[in-house]
Amino acid sequence: MPLLSRLHQLLNADTCHAYIHTLRWKDRSLHCPRCQSHAVGPWGNYHYRPRLKRYWCHGCRRTFNDLTHTLFAQTQRSLPHWSLATFLLCLSCSSRRIARELGVHVRTSYRWCWWLRNAALSYEMDRQLVGTVEADELYHTAGSKGQAKQGGKRSLGRRPRRRRKKREPGRGHYDKDRPAMIAWVSRQGPVVVQAVRDFTVTTVQKAVDLAVQMGSRLYTDSASSYRALNGYVHEFVNHTKKEYAHGEIHEPIPLIEFPCYSALNLFGRAPWLEHSKG
Ligand SMILES: [Zn+2]
């Protein structure tokens, strides 16, 4: 039985419409999303969605509502479907699981997840961290799980790799199927995680220029790529001397925690608002 059918008291159309209205206009005055005019007035509602308020814009002489120019405009599914999908996506549920809980087709939920992730990314791409920023990197081993290179059911000509490809010695590299991932964690809360080709000075300098505002304070480990960075106040702890914290200088919490951070950021920022399906 889909989860949505059990949550209808909590997630009904009325509460969802009221929530979207508050979320969209809480920190700015009501205006037309097409021409940005503030000369707007109420214009009744829709007979098929009584709780969805409609407004008239005196600027472009057209009507709009709380969902105009959002992912939810003219969607065939109800707002509770979308709200629950967003919530489950933020809890890192798979699109198959979301489809099951919502009672929609797998392709529908896959498409929704894709739209929601894109909308969330569009809010975050230009953001730079400021203040005190901690950084650390890890190398993610690609899993090949035994597929043949050309795909299909042809024999592999080798033993399957099972869950994970075996690690090779040394630092990871994209060409070795083990790219580096660098996490920049601001002490004010926001996080930027980047997947990079390798961990050379040039790459890390490019990554930090994108993620962190010039002049910020950086706390890292003693890797030479961090120590060569220009444009930042840099301090580090030396793990080879068994030093893991030095006053307020220390590295971020284990990287395994990051999905929780991104989920919180995603949901707090209301990413579905004002983003077309493009
Ligand atoms: Zn207008």
mmCIF file of C-alpha atoms and ligand atoms in Angstrom:
data_model
loop_
_atom_site.group_PDB
_atom_site.id
_atom_site.type_symbol
_atom_site.label_atom_id
_atom_site.label_comp_id
_atom_site.label_asym_id
_atom_site.label_seq_id
_atom_site.Cartn_x
_atom_site.Cartn_y
_atom_site.Cartn_z
ATOM 1 C CA MET A 1 0.000 0.000 0.000
ATOM 2 C CA PRO A 2 1.511 3.359 -0.975
ATOM 3 C CA LEU A 3 2.673 5.533 1.911
ATOM 4 C CA LEU A 4 0.795 8.529 0.506
ATOM 5 C CA SER A 5 -2.597 6.909 1.065
ATOM 6 C CA ARG A 6 -1.805 6.574 4.789
ATOM 7 C CA LEU A 7 -0.589 10.145 5.115
ATOM 8 C CA HIS A 8 -3.627 11.857 3.626
ATOM 9 C CA GLN A 9 -4.495 13.529 6.950
ATOM 10 C CA LEU A 10 -1.036 15.060 7.188
ATOM 11 C CA LEU A 11 -0.306 15.742 3.539
ATOM 12 C CA ASN A 12 -3.527 16.898 1.957
ATOM 13 C CA ALA A 13 -3.961 19.394 -0.848
ATOM 14 C CA ASP A 14 -5.049 22.241 1.480
ATOM 15 C CA THR A 15 -1.994 22.088 3.741
ATOM 16 C CA CYS A 16 0.334 21.719 0.753
ATOM 17 C CA HIS A 17 -1.134 24.784 -1.016
ATOM 18 C CA ALA A 18 -0.914 26.838 2.178
ATOM 19 C CA TYR A 19 2.673 25.706 2.718
ATOM 20 C CA ILE A 20 3.748 26.575 -0.833
ATOM 21 C CA HIS A 21 2.098 30.006 -0.539
ATOM 22 C CA THR A 22 3.963 30.757 2.712
ATOM 23 C CA LEU A 23 7.254 29.402 1.419
ATOM 24 C CA ARG A 24 7.147 31.359 -1.807
ATOM 25 C CA TRP A 25 6.117 34.753 -0.477
ATOM 26 C CA LYS A 26 7.361 34.767 3.118
ATOM 27 C CA ASP A 27 10.396 36.984 2.529
ATOM 28 C CA ARG A 28 9.127 39.174 -0.329
ATOM 29 C CA SER A 29 5.919 40.800 -1.388
ATOM 30 C CA LEU A 30 3.505 39.139 -3.796
ATOM 31 C CA HIS A 31 4.373 39.963 -7.408
ATOM 32 C CA CYS A 32 3.824 38.644 -10.913
ATOM 33 C CA PRO A 33 6.367 35.924 -11.809
ATOM 34 C CA ARG A 34 6.161 36.864 -15.503
ATOM 35 C CA CYS A 35 6.695 40.646 -15.535
ATOM 36 C CA GLN A 36 7.736 41.153 -11.867
ATOM 37 C CA SER A 37 5.005 43.802 -11.479
ATOM 38 C CA HIS A 38 3.736 44.439 -7.954
ATOM 39 C CA ALA A 39 0.379 45.748 -9.246
ATOM 40 C CA VAL A 40 -1.500 42.531 -8.580
ATOM 41 C CA GLY A 41 -4.828 41.668 -6.974
ATOM 42 C CA PRO A 42 -6.885 38.584 -6.051
ATOM 43 C CA TRP A 43 -8.758 36.907 -8.890
ATOM 44 C CA GLY A 44 -10.800 34.119 -7.294
ATOM 45 C CA ASN A 45 -9.660 30.526 -7.563
ATOM 46 C CA TYR A 46 -10.001 27.449 -9.745
ATOM 47 C CA HIS A 47 -13.074 25.229 -9.623
ATOM 48 C CA TYR A 48 -10.924 22.096 -9.829
ATOM 49 C CA ARG A 49 -8.456 23.326 -7.169
ATOM 50 C CA PRO A 50 -10.448 25.490 -4.749
ATOM 51 C CA ARG A 51 -7.500 26.157 -2.416
ATOM 52 C CA LEU A 52 -5.184 27.409 -5.136
ATOM 53 C CA LYS A 53 -5.434 31.206 -5.092
ATOM 54 C CA ARG A 54 -5.464 33.028 -8.388
ATOM 55 C CA TYR A 55 -4.171 36.602 -8.942
ATOM 56 C CA TRP A 56 -4.567 39.211 -11.669
ATOM 57 C CA CYS A 57 -1.528 41.154 -12.854
ATOM 58 C CA HIS A 58 -2.286 44.722 -14.022
ATOM 59 C CA GLY A 59 1.132 44.875 -15.708
ATOM 60 C CA CYS A 60 0.874 42.046 -18.244
ATOM 61 C CA ARG A 61 -2.926 41.696 -17.877
ATOM 62 C CA ARG A 62 -2.742 37.963 -17.218
ATOM 63 C CA THR A 63 -3.568 35.741 -14.268
ATOM 64 C CA PHE A 64 -1.110 33.714 -12.240
ATOM 65 C CA ASN A 65 -1.146 31.561 -9.104
ATOM 66 C CA ASP A 66 1.224 30.312 -6.423
ATOM 67 C CA LEU A 67 2.491 27.553 -8.702
ATOM 68 C CA THR A 68 3.170 29.628 -11.857
ATOM 69 C CA HIS A 69 6.764 29.192 -13.092
ATOM 70 C CA THR A 70 7.466 26.331 -10.685
ATOM 71 C CA LEU A 71 7.906 22.617 -11.270
ATOM 72 C CA PHE A 72 4.363 22.096 -10.032
ATOM 73 C CA ALA A 73 2.642 24.298 -12.593
ATOM 74 C CA GLN A 74 0.148 22.320 -14.679
ATOM 75 C CA THR A 75 1.297 19.009 -13.264
ATOM 76 C CA GLN A 76 -1.224 16.195 -13.502
ATOM 77 C CA ARG A 77 -0.369 14.834 -10.064
ATOM 78 C CA SER A 78 -1.443 16.510 -6.851
ATOM 79 C CA LEU A 79 0.792 18.626 -4.628
ATOM 80 C CA PRO A 80 0.914 15.946 -1.886
ATOM 81 C CA HIS A 81 2.540 13.636 -4.451
ATOM 82 C CA TRP A 82 5.237 16.222 -5.150
ATOM 83 C CA SER A 83 5.752 17.142 -1.500
ATOM 84 C CA LEU A 84 6.226 13.542 -0.455
ATOM 85 C CA ALA A 85 8.512 12.877 -3.440
ATOM 86 C CA THR A 86 10.707 15.843 -2.448
ATOM 87 C CA PHE A 87 10.779 14.755 1.167
ATOM 88 C CA LEU A 88 11.743 11.180 0.289
ATOM 89 C CA LEU A 89 14.374 12.372 -2.169
ATOM 90 C CA CYS A 90 15.914 14.485 0.596
ATOM 91 C CA LEU A 91 16.074 11.345 2.731
ATOM 92 C CA SER A 92 18.161 9.780 -0.064
ATOM 93 C CA CYS A 93 15.415 7.353 -1.140
ATOM 94 C CA SER A 94 15.839 5.766 -4.569
ATOM 95 C CA SER A 95 13.489 6.674 -7.402
ATOM 96 C CA ARG A 96 12.119 3.096 -7.303
ATOM 97 C CA ARG A 97 11.283 3.448 -3.629
ATOM 98 C CA ILE A 98 9.659 6.840 -4.268
ATOM 99 C CA ALA A 99 7.580 5.312 -7.062
ATOM 100 C CA ARG A 100 6.423 2.580 -4.684
ATOM 101 C CA GLU A 101 5.515 4.971 -1.869
ATOM 102 C CA LEU A 102 3.681 7.366 -4.175
ATOM 103 C CA GLY A 103 1.942 4.776 -6.294
ATOM 104 C CA VAL A 104 3.304 6.210 -9.575
ATOM 105 C CA HIS A 105 5.281 4.611 -12.396
ATOM 106 C CA VAL A 106 9.034 4.232 -11.962
ATOM 107 C CA ARG A 107 9.689 6.417 -14.994
ATOM 108 C CA THR A 108 7.552 9.197 -13.512
ATOM 109 C CA SER A 109 9.439 9.203 -10.221
ATOM 110 C CA TYR A 110 12.780 8.996 -12.043
ATOM 111 C CA ARG A 111 11.854 12.063 -14.105
ATOM 112 C CA TRP A 112 10.677 13.962 -11.001
ATOM 113 C CA CYS A 113 13.891 13.183 -9.144
ATOM 114 C CA TRP A 114 15.861 14.420 -12.127
ATOM 115 C CA TRP A 115 13.893 17.713 -12.217
ATOM 116 C CA LEU A 116 14.157 18.211 -8.463
ATOM 117 C CA ARG A 117 17.898 17.579 -8.415
ATOM 118 C CA ASN A 118 18.430 19.959 -11.322
ATOM 119 C CA ALA A 119 16.362 22.639 -9.612
ATOM 120 C CA ALA A 120 18.330 22.165 -6.389
ATOM 121 C CA LEU A 121 21.633 22.374 -8.244
ATOM 122 C CA SER A 122 20.620 25.565 -10.034
ATOM 123 C CA TYR A 123 20.382 27.254 -6.621
ATOM 124 C CA GLU A 124 23.769 26.037 -5.483
ATOM 125 C CA MET A 125 26.107 26.255 -8.481
ATOM 126 C CA ASP A 126 27.285 29.825 -7.911
ATOM 127 C CA ARG A 127 27.497 29.664 -4.141
ATOM 128 C CA GLN A 128 30.888 30.217 -2.544
ATOM 129 C CA LEU A 129 31.750 29.461 1.055
ATOM 130 C CA VAL A 130 33.081 32.255 3.266
ATOM 131 C CA GLY A 131 34.670 32.538 6.696
ATOM 132 C CA THR A 132 36.382 29.499 8.180
ATOM 133 C CA VAL A 133 36.316 26.487 5.879
ATOM 134 C CA GLU A 134 37.554 22.967 6.640
ATOM 135 C CA ALA A 135 38.568 20.652 3.799
ATOM 136 C CA ASP A 136 39.344 17.007 3.319
ATOM 137 C CA GLU A 137 39.453 14.575 0.403
ATOM 138 C CA LEU A 138 38.672 10.939 -0.214
ATOM 139 C CA TYR A 139 39.126 8.617 -3.165
ATOM 140 C CA HIS A 140 36.011 6.875 -4.354
ATOM 141 C CA THR A 141 36.581 3.442 -5.810
ATOM 142 C CA ALA A 142 34.354 2.830 -8.808
ATOM 143 C CA GLY A 143 32.261 -0.315 -8.667
ATOM 144 C CA SER A 144 32.101 -2.250 -11.915
ATOM 145 C CA LYS A 145 30.096 -5.166 -10.564
ATOM 146 C CA GLY A 146 31.189 -7.341 -13.390
ATOM 147 C CA GLN A 147 29.610 -5.798 -16.502
ATOM 148 C CA ALA A 148 31.272 -6.439 -19.817
ATOM 149 C CA LYS A 149 32.770 -3.237 -21.284
ATOM 150 C CA GLN A 150 30.510 -3.311 -24.330
ATOM 151 C CA GLY A 151 27.432 -3.979 -22.163
ATOM 152 C CA GLY A 152 24.919 -6.760 -22.729
ATOM 153 C CA LYS A 153 25.262 -10.363 -21.682
ATOM 154 C CA ARG A 154 28.586 -11.234 -23.304
ATOM 155 C CA SER A 155 31.047 -13.124 -21.186
ATOM 156 C CA LEU A 156 33.506 -10.965 -19.301
ATOM 157 C CA GLY A 157 36.647 -12.947 -19.916
ATOM 158 C CA ARG A 158 37.523 -12.402 -16.257
ATOM 159 C CA ARG A 159 36.098 -12.963 -12.837
ATOM 160 C CA PRO A 160 33.366 -10.480 -11.863
ATOM 161 C CA ARG A 161 34.576 -7.742 -9.530
ATOM 162 C CA ARG A 162 31.701 -8.409 -7.175
ATOM 163 C CA ARG A 163 30.624 -5.352 -5.189
ATOM 164 C CA ARG A 164 33.768 -3.320 -5.659
ATOM 165 C CA LYS A 165 36.698 -2.972 -7.895
ATOM 166 C CA LYS A 166 39.894 -3.840 -6.060
ATOM 167 C CA ARG A 167 41.904 -0.837 -5.016
ATOM 168 C CA GLU A 168 45.213 0.016 -6.555
ATOM 169 C CA PRO A 169 48.046 1.411 -4.457
ATOM 170 C CA GLY A 170 48.740 5.167 -4.339
ATOM 171 C CA ARG A 171 46.489 8.171 -4.693
ATOM 172 C CA GLY A 172 43.397 7.805 -6.808
ATOM 173 C CA HIS A 173 42.931 9.219 -10.298
ATOM 174 C CA TYR A 174 40.005 9.359 -12.686
ATOM 175 C CA ASP A 175 41.880 7.150 -15.168
ATOM 176 C CA LYS A 176 42.352 4.495 -12.485
ATOM 177 C CA ASP A 177 38.587 4.447 -11.805
ATOM 178 C CA ARG A 178 39.242 6.048 -8.447
ATOM 179 C CA PRO A 179 38.584 9.800 -8.666
ATOM 180 C CA ALA A 180 39.195 12.174 -5.766
ATOM 181 C CA MET A 181 36.327 13.929 -4.005
ATOM 182 C CA ILE A 182 37.042 17.082 -2.045
ATOM 183 C CA ALA A 183 34.658 18.380 0.582
ATOM 184 C CA TRP A 184 34.741 22.031 1.692
ATOM 185 C CA VAL A 185 32.785 22.519 4.902
ATOM 186 C CA SER A 186 32.066 25.998 6.184
ATOM 187 C CA ARG A 187 31.837 26.301 9.960
ATOM 188 C CA GLN A 188 28.627 28.252 9.395
ATOM 189 C CA GLY A 189 27.026 25.085 7.963
ATOM 190 C CA PRO A 190 27.060 24.988 4.134
ATOM 191 C CA VAL A 191 28.999 22.253 2.353
ATOM 192 C CA VAL A 192 30.428 21.958 -1.163
ATOM 193 C CA VAL A 193 31.518 18.530 -2.410
ATOM 194 C CA GLN A 194 33.442 18.326 -5.683
ATOM 195 C CA ALA A 195 34.492 15.284 -7.712
ATOM 196 C CA VAL A 196 37.828 16.032 -9.388
ATOM 197 C CA ARG A 197 40.068 14.242 -11.847
ATOM 198 C CA ASP A 198 43.145 14.056 -9.615
ATOM 199 C CA PHE A 199 44.656 15.712 -6.568
ATOM 200 C CA THR A 200 47.400 17.874 -8.063
ATOM 201 C CA VAL A 201 48.084 21.474 -7.013
ATOM 202 C CA THR A 202 46.504 22.867 -10.200
ATOM 203 C CA THR A 203 43.303 20.879 -9.756
ATOM 204 C CA VAL A 204 42.931 21.719 -6.085
ATOM 205 C CA GLN A 205 43.579 25.425 -6.772
ATOM 206 C CA LYS A 206 40.835 25.430 -9.419
ATOM 207 C CA ALA A 207 38.486 23.600 -7.061
ATOM 208 C CA VAL A 208 39.077 25.962 -4.151
ATOM 209 C CA ASP A 209 38.664 29.038 -6.364
ATOM 210 C CA LEU A 210 35.223 27.765 -7.353
ATOM 211 C CA ALA A 211 34.115 26.641 -3.905
ATOM 212 C CA VAL A 212 35.597 29.132 -1.452
ATOM 213 C CA GLN A 213 35.753 32.919 -1.534
ATOM 214 C CA MET A 214 39.247 34.402 -1.850
ATOM 215 C CA GLY A 215 40.791 35.435 1.478
ATOM 216 C CA SER A 216 38.860 32.906 3.567
ATOM 217 C CA ARG A 217 40.542 30.859 6.276
ATOM 218 C CA LEU A 218 41.270 27.225 5.321
ATOM 219 C CA TYR A 219 41.923 24.357 7.749
ATOM 220 C CA THR A 220 43.192 21.131 6.154
ATOM 221 C CA ASP A 221 45.633 18.283 6.631
ATOM 222 C CA SER A 222 49.263 18.634 5.569
ATOM 223 C CA ALA A 223 48.861 17.366 1.978
ATOM 224 C CA SER A 224 51.220 19.281 -0.298
ATOM 225 C CA SER A 225 48.419 20.224 -2.705
ATOM 226 C CA TYR A 226 46.692 22.172 0.066
ATOM 227 C CA ARG A 227 49.907 23.799 1.266
ATOM 228 C CA ALA A 228 50.602 25.218 -2.202
ATOM 229 C CA LEU A 229 47.255 27.045 -2.427
ATOM 230 C CA ASN A 230 47.340 30.777 -3.126
ATOM 231 C CA GLY A 231 44.909 33.437 -2.006
ATOM 232 C CA TYR A 232 43.774 31.944 1.317
ATOM 233 C CA VAL A 233 44.813 32.054 4.968
ATOM 234 C CA HIS A 234 45.874 28.444 5.364
ATOM 235 C CA GLU A 235 46.576 26.401 8.483
ATOM 236 C CA PHE A 236 46.878 22.654 8.790
ATOM 237 C CA VAL A 237 47.296 19.711 11.146
ATOM 238 C CA ASN A 238 50.049 17.193 10.539
ATOM 239 C CA HIS A 239 48.745 13.619 10.659
ATOM 240 C CA THR A 240 52.233 12.107 10.324
ATOM 241 C CA LYS A 241 53.029 13.657 13.712
ATOM 242 C CA LYS A 242 49.747 12.222 15.016
ATOM 243 C CA GLU A 243 48.329 15.707 15.296
ATOM 244 C CA TYR A 244 44.582 15.728 14.572
ATOM 245 C CA ALA A 245 43.533 18.999 16.193
ATOM 246 C CA HIS A 246 45.510 22.077 17.103
ATOM 247 C CA GLY A 247 43.503 24.706 18.939
ATOM 248 C CA GLU A 248 40.559 25.394 16.695
ATOM 249 C CA ILE A 249 42.315 23.927 13.663
ATOM 250 C CA HIS A 250 40.941 20.543 12.666
ATOM 251 C CA GLU A 251 39.502 18.758 9.677
ATOM 252 C CA PRO A 252 35.832 18.161 8.925
ATOM 253 C CA ILE A 253 33.838 15.341 10.447
ATOM 254 C CA PRO A 254 33.967 12.022 8.544
ATOM 255 C CA LEU A 255 32.758 12.348 4.971
ATOM 256 C CA ILE A 256 30.132 9.678 5.508
ATOM 257 C CA GLU A 257 28.006 12.377 7.153
ATOM 258 C CA PHE A 258 27.684 14.473 4.012
ATOM 259 C CA PRO A 259 24.457 13.070 2.554
ATOM 260 C CA CYS A 260 22.667 14.290 5.681
ATOM 261 C CA TYR A 261 24.023 17.805 5.232
ATOM 262 C CA SER A 262 23.040 18.018 1.596
ATOM 263 C CA ALA A 263 19.585 16.665 2.354
ATOM 264 C CA LEU A 264 19.026 19.350 4.982
ATOM 265 C CA ASN A 265 20.252 22.085 2.673
ATOM 266 C CA LEU A 266 18.061 20.806 -0.123
ATOM 267 C CA PHE A 267 14.899 20.796 1.886
ATOM 268 C CA GLY A 268 15.570 24.065 3.699
ATOM 269 C CA ARG A 269 16.079 25.989 0.466
ATOM 270 C CA ALA A 270 12.824 24.898 -1.236
ATOM 271 C CA PRO A 271 14.555 24.020 -4.498
ATOM 272 C CA TRP A 272 11.425 23.257 -6.473
ATOM 273 C CA LEU A 273 10.295 26.851 -6.405
ATOM 274 C CA GLU A 274 10.666 29.026 -9.467
ATOM 275 C CA HIS A 275 12.407 26.590 -11.673
ATOM 276 C CA SER A 276 10.953 25.432 -14.952
ATOM 277 C CA LYS A 277 11.187 21.860 -16.157
ATOM 278 C CA GLY A 278 13.561 22.757 -19.024
HETATM 279 ZN ZN ZN B 1 2.594 40.367 -14.978
#
